[in-house]
Amino acid sequence: SCPCRDDDGDTWSIPWKFESSKLEICFLSVSGGSQLHVSGSMEERHTTAVTETRLDHSYMGGNNYCLKPSIWSSPDGGQKIEIGRQIFCNRSLNMRNIVAVGFDMDYTLAQYKPVTFESLAYEGTIKKLVYDLGYPSELLDWSFDWKYMVRGLVLDKKRGNILKMDRHKYVKIAYHGFKELTKEEKVGTYGYTLVRDSFDEPDYALIDTLFSLAEAYLFAQLVDFKDKNPGKVATGTDYASMYKDVRAAVDLCHRDGTLKQMVAKDPSRYINEDASIVPMLKMLRDSGRSTFLVTNSLWDYTNIVMNYLCAPYSQCGDKSSKSFDWLQYFDVVITGSAKPGFFHEDNRANLFEVERETGMLMNTDNGTPMAQVGDIMPRLSLKGLSQTCRVFQGGNVAHLHKLLSIESSSQVLYVGDHIYGDILRSKKVLGWRTMLVVPELEREVDLLWEVRDSRKQLRLLRTERDKMEDQIHHLKWSLKFDDINPEEKQKLSVAVEELESKQDEVRLAHQQAQRKIHLKFHKVWGQLMKTGYQNSRFAHQVERFACLYTSQVSNLSLYSPDKYYRPSEDFMPHELGILPL
Ligand SMILES: Nc1nc2c(ncn2[C@@H]2O[C@H](COP(=O)(O)O)[C@@H](O)[C@H]2O)c(=O)[nH]1
Ligand SMILES: [Mg+2]
């Protein structure tokens, strides 16, 4: 079945499942798992990477391997934090109550560069569509605009539409492929229904991770292609089946090495460096917190990515590609976790211990090493492992709680990028505290700052427009029902006409100002967190499920590990006119 989840997270199945018998996967099978083979030393892979970093940290120190970013605990730390790197709070969270801080890896600790990584996914998907699924070869000439799609959009699989909704699930922007729906088409399709559509799986797909941007773009391209070239698409292929093919092809790219082999060969091409990750982990650990990693990636890939992120900042010197030094920053690492299923305590998934060198999986008795039949001692003895981080695959949250000796789930803070896979279930079902990483936020707040005067202007125009509307209604009412003489009637009619023409001017000015602001953020979809005056559906989910949210995981390094995060005051509409903001 398809990923199935509703807005409240009540119906679910494991993400990335897909229905297709057409695509098969071919693994290099070693020790029961797929292994990545990488050539080149870590040293080679790191020498050029620093220049490509997108971070604006002020580095202290000399060479690439000894970068010391300014974090909260450094002598010059604890300074004012620029808005794009602040941590925002929806629900108060006192870090003193947190005993373990967990991290997701992909798009959380490892920020992929969309221009290279998403293009890789896009190109790999196209090849599978053409060579494996029989799509026309002209798709190979298509190109990808990685800035076009944004998170929070919803794909209407049957109709071939891409939608942006507000927090009440009203469709505010709708495109068919790349063609904008007129207001009438939009209202006709999504406005008048007897039963409100839930806009969830299976008829809709949510673009809720940065991994999905390429598939959303490709879907729009295919919709356009089918409309313009009906003869070139196999008979019986409708929009929904094209979506299914794209999903299956993307899914395979993640599983068959199309993406991971390339990233493994040259991580610096695909992943941003972040010199603050190691100091942040160290600071959390020095403060007495346990740290853990729970990722859906498997061990071989996790080790490559984490080595890339941590090795240059660990110790100056040895940088072997098989180094496991980064494990010193974690108490437990769980790979292949199959989130969000991992968060269901009733999920009976086995917990395997991973032998680091070979990637071999070993049975455990709920985390306790087990001797194989014929052996006296377990292959990995508890004694030898007690000092270091243990690596597992699978299992569920109950195993993790046991391994970390967690007494209450509210003592855990988990940082992730996927509102469904990482945040919603862990928060809603378990009661873990959550922090969502939203890299788009950095640009969004910068632009908000830029347009702050225009927004004030917009609000004034809106108030003026509404006032005029009320006046017109009142005058019209008087004209219709009040007992007035013809002379007064004439006067009122003139006043109405004047007001209506002024109202048109204000309405136009308001529309233009709104459009200008919208375009500043994104030429098609506008501001990520808003649709007009309302919060977007994405913003609504962030507000409901993420206790904290921020642009980068390492922003945690800019705050005290004992910080008491407090939310800003809530305002209801009735308070806004009374309380000065
Ligand atoms: N099989 C699929 N795997 C996918 C897809 N999209 C992403 N992914 C993989 O999931 C993990 C995410 O790891 P995490 O650290 O964020 O938990 C990573 O390995 C991705 O490659 C998909 O559509 N299908
Ligand atoms: Mg992730």
Coordinates of C-alpha atoms and ligand atoms in Angstrom, one line a residue:
S1 CA 0.0 0.0 0.0
C2 CA 1.0 3.6 -0.3
P3 CA 2.2 5.7 2.6
C4 CA -1.0 6.4 4.5
R5 CA -1.2 9.0 7.0
D6 CA -3.7 11.7 8.0
D7 CA -3.1 15.1 9.4
D8 CA -3.6 13.9 12.9
G9 CA -1.4 10.9 12.2
D10 CA -4.1 8.5 12.9
T11 CA -3.7 6.2 9.9
W12 CA -0.3 5.1 8.9
S13 CA 1.8 2.7 7.0
I14 CA 5.5 2.7 6.6
P15 CA 6.7 5.5 4.3
W16 CA 8.4 4.6 1.1
K17 CA 6.3 1.5 0.5
F18 CA 5.0 1.4 -3.1
E19 CA 3.0 -0.8 -5.4
S20 CA 5.0 -1.8 -8.4
S21 CA 5.9 -5.2 -9.7
K22 CA 7.8 -3.6 -12.5
L23 CA 10.9 -2.4 -10.7
E24 CA 13.3 -4.8 -9.1
I25 CA 16.2 -4.0 -6.8
C26 CA 19.6 -5.5 -7.1
F27 CA 21.7 -5.4 -4.0
L28 CA 25.4 -6.3 -3.5
S29 CA 24.7 -8.7 -0.7
V30 CA 27.3 -8.9 2.0
S31 CA 26.5 -10.2 5.5
G32 CA 22.8 -10.1 4.8
G33 CA 22.8 -6.4 4.0
S34 CA 23.6 -4.1 1.1
Q35 CA 27.1 -2.6 1.4
L36 CA 28.4 0.5 -0.1
H37 CA 31.9 0.3 -1.7
V38 CA 33.8 3.5 -1.5
S39 CA 37.2 4.3 -2.8
G40 CA 39.4 7.2 -1.8
S41 CA 40.5 8.2 1.6
M42 CA 38.7 10.5 4.0
E43 CA 41.6 12.9 3.6
E44 CA 41.1 13.2 -0.1
R45 CA 37.4 13.7 0.4
H46 CA 37.8 16.5 2.8
T47 CA 40.6 18.7 1.4
T48 CA 38.3 20.8 -0.8
A49 CA 35.1 20.6 1.2
V50 CA 35.7 23.5 3.5
T51 CA 35.5 26.1 0.8
E52 CA 32.1 24.8 -0.2
T53 CA 30.6 25.3 3.2
R54 CA 27.4 27.4 3.3
L55 CA 27.8 28.2 6.9
D56 CA 28.5 31.7 8.1
H57 CA 30.1 30.7 11.4
S58 CA 33.0 32.7 12.5
Y59 CA 35.8 30.2 12.6
M60 CA 38.7 30.5 14.9
G61 CA 41.9 28.6 14.4
G62 CA 44.0 27.8 11.4
N63 CA 43.7 24.6 9.3
N64 CA 40.7 22.8 7.9
Y65 CA 40.9 20.0 10.4
C66 CA 41.0 22.1 13.5
L67 CA 38.1 24.5 12.8
K68 CA 36.7 25.8 16.0
P69 CA 33.3 27.4 15.5
S70 CA 32.0 29.8 18.0
I71 CA 29.5 27.9 20.1
W72 CA 27.7 28.8 23.4
S73 CA 30.4 27.2 25.6
S74 CA 33.3 28.8 23.8
P75 CA 34.8 31.9 25.5
D76 CA 33.1 34.3 23.0
G77 CA 29.9 32.3 23.1
G78 CA 26.5 33.3 24.5
Q79 CA 26.3 36.3 22.2
K80 CA 23.2 37.6 20.4
I81 CA 22.1 35.0 17.9
E82 CA 21.1 36.3 14.4
I83 CA 17.4 35.6 13.7
G84 CA 18.0 33.0 10.9
R85 CA 19.8 30.8 13.4
Q86 CA 17.6 31.2 16.4
I87 CA 15.6 28.3 17.9
F88 CA 11.8 29.1 18.0
C89 CA 9.6 27.6 20.6
N90 CA 6.0 26.4 20.3
R91 CA 5.8 24.7 23.6
S92 CA 7.9 25.4 26.6
L93 CA 10.8 23.1 27.0
N94 CA 13.2 23.1 29.9
M95 CA 16.4 21.5 28.8
R96 CA 17.2 20.7 32.4
N97 CA 14.5 18.0 32.2
I98 CA 16.0 16.4 29.2
V99 CA 18.3 13.5 29.8
A100 CA 18.8 12.3 26.2
V101 CA 19.0 14.2 23.0
G102 CA 18.5 12.2 19.8
F103 CA 19.2 13.0 16.2
D104 CA 17.9 11.9 12.8
M105 CA 20.7 11.8 10.2
D106 CA 19.6 12.6 6.7
Y107 CA 18.5 16.2 6.2
T108 CA 19.0 16.8 9.9
L109 CA 22.7 16.3 10.8
A110 CA 23.5 15.9 7.2
Q111 CA 22.2 18.8 5.2
Y112 CA 22.2 17.7 1.5
K113 CA 22.8 20.3 -1.2
P114 CA 19.6 20.4 -3.2
V115 CA 21.4 21.5 -6.4
T116 CA 23.5 18.4 -6.5
F117 CA 21.7 15.9 -4.4
E118 CA 18.1 16.5 -5.6
S119 CA 19.4 16.7 -9.2
L120 CA 20.9 13.2 -8.6
A121 CA 17.6 11.9 -7.5
Y122 CA 15.8 13.6 -10.4
E123 CA 18.2 12.2 -13.0
G124 CA 18.2 8.7 -11.5
T125 CA 14.4 8.7 -11.5
I126 CA 14.2 9.8 -15.1
K127 CA 16.6 7.0 -16.1
K128 CA 14.4 4.4 -14.4
L129 CA 11.3 5.8 -15.9
V130 CA 12.8 5.5 -19.4
Y131 CA 14.9 2.4 -19.2
D132 CA 12.8 0.3 -16.8
L133 CA 9.2 1.6 -17.2
G134 CA 9.1 2.4 -20.9
Y135 CA 8.6 6.2 -20.7
P136 CA 9.7 8.0 -23.9
S137 CA 13.4 8.7 -24.2
E138 CA 12.9 12.4 -24.6
L139 CA 12.5 12.6 -20.8
L140 CA 16.2 12.2 -20.7
D141 CA 16.5 15.8 -22.1
W142 CA 14.4 17.3 -19.3
S143 CA 16.0 19.5 -16.7
F144 CA 15.2 20.1 -13.1
D145 CA 14.5 23.4 -11.4
W146 CA 15.3 22.5 -7.8
K147 CA 13.9 25.7 -6.5
Y148 CA 10.4 25.3 -8.0
M149 CA 8.8 22.9 -5.5
V150 CA 8.6 23.6 -1.8
R151 CA 7.7 21.6 1.3
G152 CA 4.1 21.5 2.4
L153 CA 2.6 21.2 -1.0
V154 CA 0.1 18.5 -1.7
L155 CA -0.1 16.4 -5.0
D156 CA -3.6 15.6 -6.2
K157 CA -2.6 12.3 -7.9
K158 CA -5.8 11.7 -9.8
R159 CA -6.2 15.2 -11.2
G160 CA -2.6 16.0 -11.8
N161 CA -2.7 19.1 -9.6
I162 CA -0.3 20.6 -7.1
L163 CA -1.9 22.4 -4.2
K164 CA -0.9 24.8 -1.5
M165 CA -3.3 24.9 1.4
D166 CA -3.9 27.0 4.5
R167 CA -4.2 25.6 8.0
H168 CA -7.9 24.9 7.5
K169 CA -7.1 22.8 4.4
Y170 CA -8.6 25.4 2.0
V171 CA -6.8 25.2 -1.3
K172 CA -5.3 28.6 -1.8
I173 CA -3.0 28.0 -4.8
A174 CA -3.5 25.3 -7.4
Y175 CA -1.6 24.3 -10.5
H176 CA -2.4 21.6 -13.0
G177 CA 1.1 20.6 -13.9
F178 CA 2.7 24.0 -14.4
K179 CA -0.5 25.8 -15.4
E180 CA -2.3 27.8 -12.7
L181 CA -5.9 27.0 -12.2
T182 CA -8.3 29.9 -12.6
K183 CA -10.2 31.0 -9.5
E184 CA -13.3 29.4 -11.0
E185 CA -11.5 26.1 -11.7
K186 CA -10.0 26.0 -8.2
V187 CA -13.3 26.7 -6.5
G188 CA -15.2 24.3 -8.8
T189 CA -12.8 21.5 -8.0
Y190 CA -12.0 22.0 -4.4
G191 CA -14.5 24.6 -3.1
Y192 CA -18.0 23.1 -3.4
T193 CA -18.2 19.7 -1.8
L194 CA -20.8 18.2 0.6
V195 CA -18.1 16.4 2.6
R196 CA -14.8 18.1 3.3
D197 CA -11.9 16.4 1.6
S198 CA -9.2 15.4 4.0
F199 CA -6.5 15.8 1.3
D200 CA -4.6 12.8 2.6
E201 CA -3.3 9.5 1.2
P202 CA -4.2 7.6 -0.9
D203 CA -5.5 10.2 -3.4
Y204 CA -3.1 12.9 -2.3
A205 CA 0.6 12.8 -1.6
L206 CA 2.2 15.2 0.9
I207 CA 5.5 16.8 0.0
D208 CA 6.7 16.8 3.6
T209 CA 10.4 16.1 3.2
L210 CA 13.1 17.7 1.1
F211 CA 13.6 14.3 -0.4
S212 CA 10.3 14.7 -2.2
L213 CA 11.0 17.9 -4.1
A214 CA 12.4 16.1 -7.2
E215 CA 9.5 13.7 -7.4
A216 CA 7.0 16.5 -7.1
Y217 CA 8.7 18.4 -9.9
L218 CA 8.8 15.3 -12.1
F219 CA 5.1 14.7 -11.5
A220 CA 4.3 18.2 -12.7
Q221 CA 6.4 17.7 -15.8
L222 CA 4.8 14.4 -16.6
V223 CA 1.3 15.9 -16.2
D224 CA 2.3 18.7 -18.6
F225 CA 3.8 16.2 -21.0
K226 CA 0.7 13.9 -21.0
D227 CA -1.6 16.9 -21.7
K228 CA 0.5 18.2 -24.5
N229 CA 1.4 14.8 -26.0
P230 CA -1.4 12.4 -25.3
G231 CA -0.1 10.0 -28.0
K232 CA 3.3 9.6 -26.4
V233 CA 2.1 8.2 -23.1
A234 CA 1.0 4.5 -23.0
T235 CA -2.7 4.0 -23.2
G236 CA -4.3 3.6 -19.8
T237 CA -1.6 5.7 -18.2
D238 CA -3.5 8.3 -16.1
Y239 CA -2.0 10.9 -13.7
A240 CA -2.3 8.7 -10.7
S241 CA -0.4 5.8 -12.4
M242 CA 2.3 8.3 -13.5
Y243 CA 2.6 9.4 -9.9
K244 CA 2.9 5.7 -8.8
D245 CA 5.7 5.1 -11.4
V246 CA 7.6 8.2 -10.2
R247 CA 7.2 7.2 -6.6
A248 CA 8.4 3.7 -7.4
A249 CA 11.4 5.0 -9.4
V250 CA 12.4 7.4 -6.6
D251 CA 12.1 4.7 -4.0
L252 CA 14.4 2.5 -6.0
C253 CA 16.9 5.2 -6.4
H254 CA 17.1 5.3 -2.6
R255 CA 17.5 1.6 -2.3
D256 CA 19.6 0.4 -5.2
G257 CA 22.6 2.6 -4.6
T258 CA 21.8 5.2 -7.3
L259 CA 22.0 8.0 -4.7
K260 CA 24.1 6.5 -1.9
Q261 CA 27.0 5.2 -4.1
M262 CA 27.4 8.7 -5.5
V263 CA 27.2 10.4 -2.1
A264 CA 29.7 7.9 -0.7
K265 CA 32.2 8.6 -3.5
D266 CA 32.2 12.3 -2.9
P267 CA 30.2 13.4 0.2
S268 CA 31.4 17.0 -0.1
R269 CA 29.7 17.4 -3.4
Y270 CA 26.3 16.5 -1.9
I271 CA 26.4 17.3 1.8
N272 CA 27.1 20.6 3.5
E273 CA 29.9 20.7 6.1
D274 CA 29.0 21.9 9.5
A275 CA 31.9 22.5 11.8
S276 CA 29.5 23.0 14.8
I277 CA 28.1 19.5 14.9
V278 CA 31.0 17.9 16.8
P279 CA 31.3 20.8 19.3
M280 CA 27.5 20.7 19.8
L281 CA 27.5 17.0 20.5
K282 CA 30.5 17.4 22.9
M283 CA 28.8 20.2 24.7
L284 CA 25.6 18.2 25.2
R285 CA 27.5 15.2 26.4
D286 CA 29.7 17.4 28.7
S287 CA 26.4 18.7 30.2
G288 CA 25.5 15.2 31.2
R289 CA 23.1 14.3 28.4
S290 CA 23.1 11.1 26.6
T291 CA 23.1 11.4 22.8
F292 CA 21.8 9.0 20.3
L293 CA 21.2 8.6 16.6
V294 CA 18.1 7.0 15.1
T295 CA 18.2 6.9 11.3
N296 CA 16.4 5.0 8.6
S297 CA 19.7 4.8 6.7
L298 CA 21.6 1.5 7.0
W299 CA 24.9 1.2 8.8
D300 CA 27.3 1.4 5.8
Y301 CA 25.9 4.6 4.6
T302 CA 25.4 6.1 8.1
N303 CA 29.1 5.4 8.8
I304 CA 30.2 7.2 5.6
V305 CA 28.0 10.2 6.2
M306 CA 28.8 10.6 9.9
N307 CA 32.5 10.2 9.2
Y308 CA 32.3 13.0 6.7
L309 CA 30.4 15.2 9.2
C310 CA 32.5 14.5 12.2
A311 CA 36.0 13.2 11.3
P312 CA 37.5 16.5 10.3
Y313 CA 36.6 18.1 13.7
S314 CA 37.4 15.1 15.9
Q315 CA 41.1 15.0 16.4
C316 CA 43.7 16.5 14.1
G317 CA 45.5 13.6 12.5
D318 CA 44.2 10.2 11.5
K319 CA 41.4 10.3 9.0
S320 CA 41.0 6.8 7.8
S321 CA 37.9 6.1 5.8
K322 CA 37.1 3.2 8.1
S323 CA 37.3 5.3 11.2
F324 CA 34.6 4.9 13.8
D325 CA 35.8 7.9 15.9
W326 CA 32.5 9.6 15.4
L327 CA 30.8 7.0 17.5
Q328 CA 32.4 8.6 20.6
Y329 CA 29.8 11.4 20.3
F330 CA 26.9 9.0 20.8
D331 CA 25.7 6.5 23.4
V332 CA 23.6 4.5 21.0
V333 CA 23.2 4.5 17.3
I334 CA 20.2 2.8 15.7
T335 CA 20.3 2.4 11.9
G336 CA 17.6 1.0 9.6
S337 CA 15.1 2.1 12.2
A338 CA 12.0 2.2 9.9
K339 CA 10.6 5.3 11.4
P340 CA 7.8 6.1 12.0
G341 CA 7.1 2.4 12.8
F342 CA 10.0 2.6 15.2
F343 CA 8.0 4.8 17.5
H344 CA 5.2 2.3 18.0
E345 CA 6.0 0.5 21.2
D346 CA 4.0 -2.5 20.0
N347 CA 6.1 -2.8 16.9
R348 CA 7.8 -6.2 17.4
A349 CA 10.8 -5.5 15.2
N350 CA 13.9 -7.4 16.2
L351 CA 16.9 -5.4 17.4
F352 CA 20.2 -6.5 15.8
E353 CA 23.6 -5.5 16.8
V354 CA 25.8 -4.3 14.0
E355 CA 29.4 -5.4 13.8
R356 CA 31.1 -2.1 12.7
E357 CA 33.8 -3.5 10.5
T358 CA 31.8 -6.0 8.5
G359 CA 28.3 -4.6 8.8
M360 CA 27.3 -8.1 10.0
L361 CA 24.0 -8.2 11.9
M362 CA 23.8 -10.2 15.1
N363 CA 20.8 -11.3 17.1
T364 CA 20.3 -9.7 20.5
D365 CA 18.0 -10.5 23.3
N366 CA 16.4 -7.0 23.5
G367 CA 19.8 -5.4 23.2
T368 CA 21.7 -7.9 25.3
P369 CA 24.4 -9.7 23.2
M370 CA 23.6 -13.4 22.5
A371 CA 26.0 -16.2 22.0
Q372 CA 25.6 -18.1 18.8
V373 CA 24.8 -21.8 19.0
G374 CA 28.2 -23.5 19.6
D375 CA 29.9 -20.3 21.0
I376 CA 30.4 -19.8 24.7
M377 CA 30.6 -16.0 24.6
P378 CA 28.6 -13.6 22.5
R379 CA 30.7 -12.4 19.5
L380 CA 30.4 -8.8 20.8
S381 CA 30.7 -9.0 24.6
L382 CA 29.0 -6.5 26.8
K383 CA 32.2 -5.9 28.7
G384 CA 34.1 -4.8 25.6
L385 CA 31.3 -2.6 24.5
S386 CA 30.4 -1.0 27.8
Q387 CA 32.7 2.0 27.2
T388 CA 31.7 2.7 23.6
C389 CA 28.7 3.4 21.6
R390 CA 26.8 0.4 20.4
V391 CA 25.4 0.2 16.9
F392 CA 22.1 -1.5 16.2
Q393 CA 19.7 -2.0 13.3
G394 CA 15.9 -2.1 13.7
G395 CA 14.1 -2.6 17.0
N396 CA 11.7 -0.1 18.4
V397 CA 11.5 2.8 20.9
A398 CA 11.2 0.4 23.9
H399 CA 14.6 -1.0 23.1
L400 CA 16.1 2.5 22.9
H401 CA 14.5 3.5 26.2
K402 CA 16.0 0.4 27.8
L403 CA 19.4 1.0 26.3
L404 CA 19.5 4.6 27.5
S405 CA 17.7 3.9 30.8
I406 CA 15.0 6.4 30.0
E407 CA 12.3 6.5 32.7
S408 CA 9.9 8.9 31.1
S409 CA 9.5 9.7 27.4
S410 CA 9.3 13.4 28.2
Q411 CA 13.0 13.3 29.1
V412 CA 13.9 12.7 25.5
L413 CA 14.4 15.5 22.9
Y414 CA 14.5 14.2 19.3
V415 CA 15.7 16.4 16.5
G416 CA 14.5 15.6 13.0
D417 CA 13.6 17.0 9.6
H418 CA 10.5 15.0 8.7
I419 CA 7.3 16.2 10.3
Y420 CA 5.7 12.7 9.9
G421 CA 8.6 10.3 10.1
D422 CA 10.4 12.1 12.9
I423 CA 8.2 14.5 14.7
L424 CA 4.5 13.7 14.7
R425 CA 4.5 10.2 16.0
S426 CA 7.3 10.6 18.4
K427 CA 5.5 13.6 19.9
K428 CA 1.9 12.4 19.7
V429 CA 2.2 8.8 20.6
L430 CA 5.3 8.8 22.8
G431 CA 5.4 12.3 24.3
W432 CA 9.0 12.8 23.3
R433 CA 10.0 16.5 23.1
T434 CA 10.7 17.4 19.5
M435 CA 12.7 19.9 17.4
L436 CA 12.1 20.2 13.7
V437 CA 14.9 21.3 11.4
V438 CA 13.6 23.6 8.6
P439 CA 16.5 24.8 6.5
E440 CA 14.1 27.0 4.5
L441 CA 13.6 29.1 7.6
E442 CA 16.8 31.0 7.3
R443 CA 15.8 32.6 4.0
E444 CA 12.2 33.0 5.1
V445 CA 13.1 35.1 8.2
D446 CA 15.6 37.2 6.2
L447 CA 12.9 38.0 3.7
L448 CA 10.3 38.7 6.4
W449 CA 12.7 41.3 7.8
E450 CA 13.1 42.8 4.3
V451 CA 9.4 43.1 3.7
R452 CA 8.3 44.2 7.2
D453 CA 7.4 47.8 6.0
S454 CA 5.4 46.4 3.1
R455 CA 3.5 44.1 5.4
K456 CA 2.5 47.0 7.6
Q457 CA 1.3 48.8 4.5
L458 CA -0.6 45.7 3.5
R459 CA -2.4 45.6 6.8
L460 CA -3.4 49.2 6.5
L461 CA -4.8 48.7 3.0
R462 CA -6.7 45.7 4.3
T463 CA -8.3 47.7 7.1
E464 CA -9.1 50.5 4.8
R465 CA -10.7 48.1 2.3
D466 CA -12.8 46.4 5.0
K467 CA -13.9 49.8 6.4
M468 CA -15.1 50.9 2.9
E469 CA -16.9 47.7 2.4
D470 CA -18.9 48.2 5.6
Q471 CA -19.7 51.7 4.7
I472 CA -21.0 50.7 1.2
H473 CA -23.1 47.9 2.7
H474 CA -24.6 50.4 5.2
L475 CA -25.4 53.0 2.5
K476 CA -26.9 50.3 0.3
W477 CA -29.1 49.1 3.1
S478 CA -30.3 52.7 3.7
L479 CA -31.1 53.1 0.1
K480 CA -33.1 49.9 0.1
F481 CA -35.0 50.1 3.3
D482 CA -34.9 53.6 4.9
D483 CA -37.7 56.0 4.3
I484 CA -35.8 58.7 2.5
N485 CA -36.8 61.4 0.0
P486 CA -35.6 61.2 -3.6
E487 CA -33.0 64.0 -3.1
E488 CA -31.3 62.1 -0.3
K489 CA -31.5 58.9 -2.3
Q490 CA -29.7 60.6 -5.1
K491 CA -27.0 61.8 -2.7
L492 CA -26.6 58.4 -1.2
S493 CA -26.3 56.8 -4.6
V494 CA -23.5 59.2 -5.6
A495 CA -21.7 58.4 -2.3
V496 CA -22.0 54.7 -2.9
E497 CA -20.6 55.1 -6.4
E498 CA -17.7 57.2 -5.1
L499 CA -16.9 54.7 -2.4
E500 CA -17.1 51.8 -4.7
S501 CA -14.6 53.3 -7.1
K502 CA -12.3 54.1 -4.2
Q503 CA -12.8 50.6 -2.9
D504 CA -11.7 49.3 -6.3
E505 CA -8.5 51.3 -6.1
V506 CA -7.7 50.1 -2.6
R507 CA -8.5 46.5 -3.5
L508 CA -6.2 46.7 -6.4
A509 CA -3.4 48.4 -4.4
H510 CA -3.9 45.7 -1.7
Q511 CA -3.7 42.9 -4.3
Q512 CA -0.6 44.3 -5.9
A513 CA 1.1 44.8 -2.6
Q514 CA 0.2 41.2 -1.6
R515 CA 1.5 39.9 -4.9
K516 CA 4.8 41.7 -4.5
I517 CA 5.4 40.2 -1.1
H518 CA 4.3 36.8 -2.3
L519 CA 6.8 36.9 -5.2
K520 CA 9.7 38.0 -2.9
F521 CA 9.4 34.6 -1.1
H522 CA 8.7 32.3 -4.1
K523 CA 7.5 33.1 -7.6
V524 CA 4.8 30.4 -7.4
W525 CA 4.1 29.3 -3.9
G526 CA 4.9 32.5 -1.9
Q527 CA 5.9 32.3 1.8
L528 CA 6.5 28.8 3.2
M529 CA 4.7 29.4 6.5
K530 CA 1.7 31.5 5.1
T531 CA -1.0 31.4 2.6
G532 CA -2.3 35.0 2.4
Y533 CA -3.1 36.0 6.0
Q534 CA -3.4 32.4 7.3
N535 CA -0.7 30.0 8.4
S536 CA 0.0 27.4 5.7
R537 CA -0.8 23.8 6.3
F538 CA 2.9 23.1 6.8
A539 CA 3.2 25.9 9.4
H540 CA 0.1 24.5 11.2
Q541 CA 1.8 21.1 11.4
V542 CA 5.0 22.7 12.7
E543 CA 3.1 24.6 15.3
R544 CA 1.2 21.5 16.5
F545 CA 3.9 18.9 16.5
A546 CA 7.3 20.5 16.9
C547 CA 8.1 21.8 20.4
L548 CA 11.0 23.7 18.9
Y549 CA 11.9 24.5 15.3
T550 CA 15.0 26.0 13.8
S551 CA 16.9 26.3 10.5
Q552 CA 19.9 24.0 11.3
V553 CA 20.5 21.3 13.8
S554 CA 23.7 22.9 15.0
N555 CA 21.8 26.0 16.1
L556 CA 21.5 24.0 19.3
S557 CA 25.2 24.7 19.8
L558 CA 24.4 28.5 20.2
Y559 CA 22.3 28.0 23.3
S560 CA 23.0 26.8 26.8
P561 CA 22.4 23.0 27.2
D562 CA 20.3 24.0 30.2
K563 CA 18.3 26.6 28.3
Y564 CA 14.6 27.0 29.2
Y565 CA 12.9 27.5 25.9
R566 CA 9.6 29.5 26.4
P567 CA 7.0 30.2 23.7
S568 CA 5.8 33.6 22.8
E569 CA 2.4 34.7 24.1
D570 CA -0.6 33.3 22.1
F571 CA -3.0 35.9 20.8
M572 CA -6.7 35.3 19.9
P573 CA -8.2 37.7 17.3
H574 CA -10.2 39.4 20.0
E575 CA -7.0 40.4 21.9
L576 CA -5.2 41.9 19.0
G577 CA -7.2 45.1 18.9
I578 CA -6.8 45.6 22.6
L579 CA -3.3 44.6 23.5
P580 CA -0.4 46.6 22.0
L581 CA 1.9 44.2 20.1
Ligands
LIG1 N1 13.3 3.5 0.1 C1 13.3 4.8 0.2 N2 14.1 5.5 1.1 C2 14.0 6.8 1.2 C3 13.1 7.6 0.4 N3 13.2 8.9 0.7 C4 14.2 8.9 1.6 N4 14.7 7.7 1.9 C5 15.8 7.3 2.7 O1 15.4 7.3 4.0 C6 16.5 7.6 4.8 C7 16.2 8.8 5.7 O2 17.1 8.7 6.8 P1 16.8 9.6 8.1 O3 18.2 9.7 8.7 O4 16.2 10.9 7.7 O5 15.9 8.7 9.0 C8 17.7 7.9 3.9 O6 18.5 6.7 3.8 C9 17.0 8.1 2.6 O7 17.8 7.7 1.5 C10 12.2 6.9 -0.5 O8 11.4 7.4 -1.1 N5 12.3 5.5 -0.5
MG2 MG 15.8 12.8 8.0

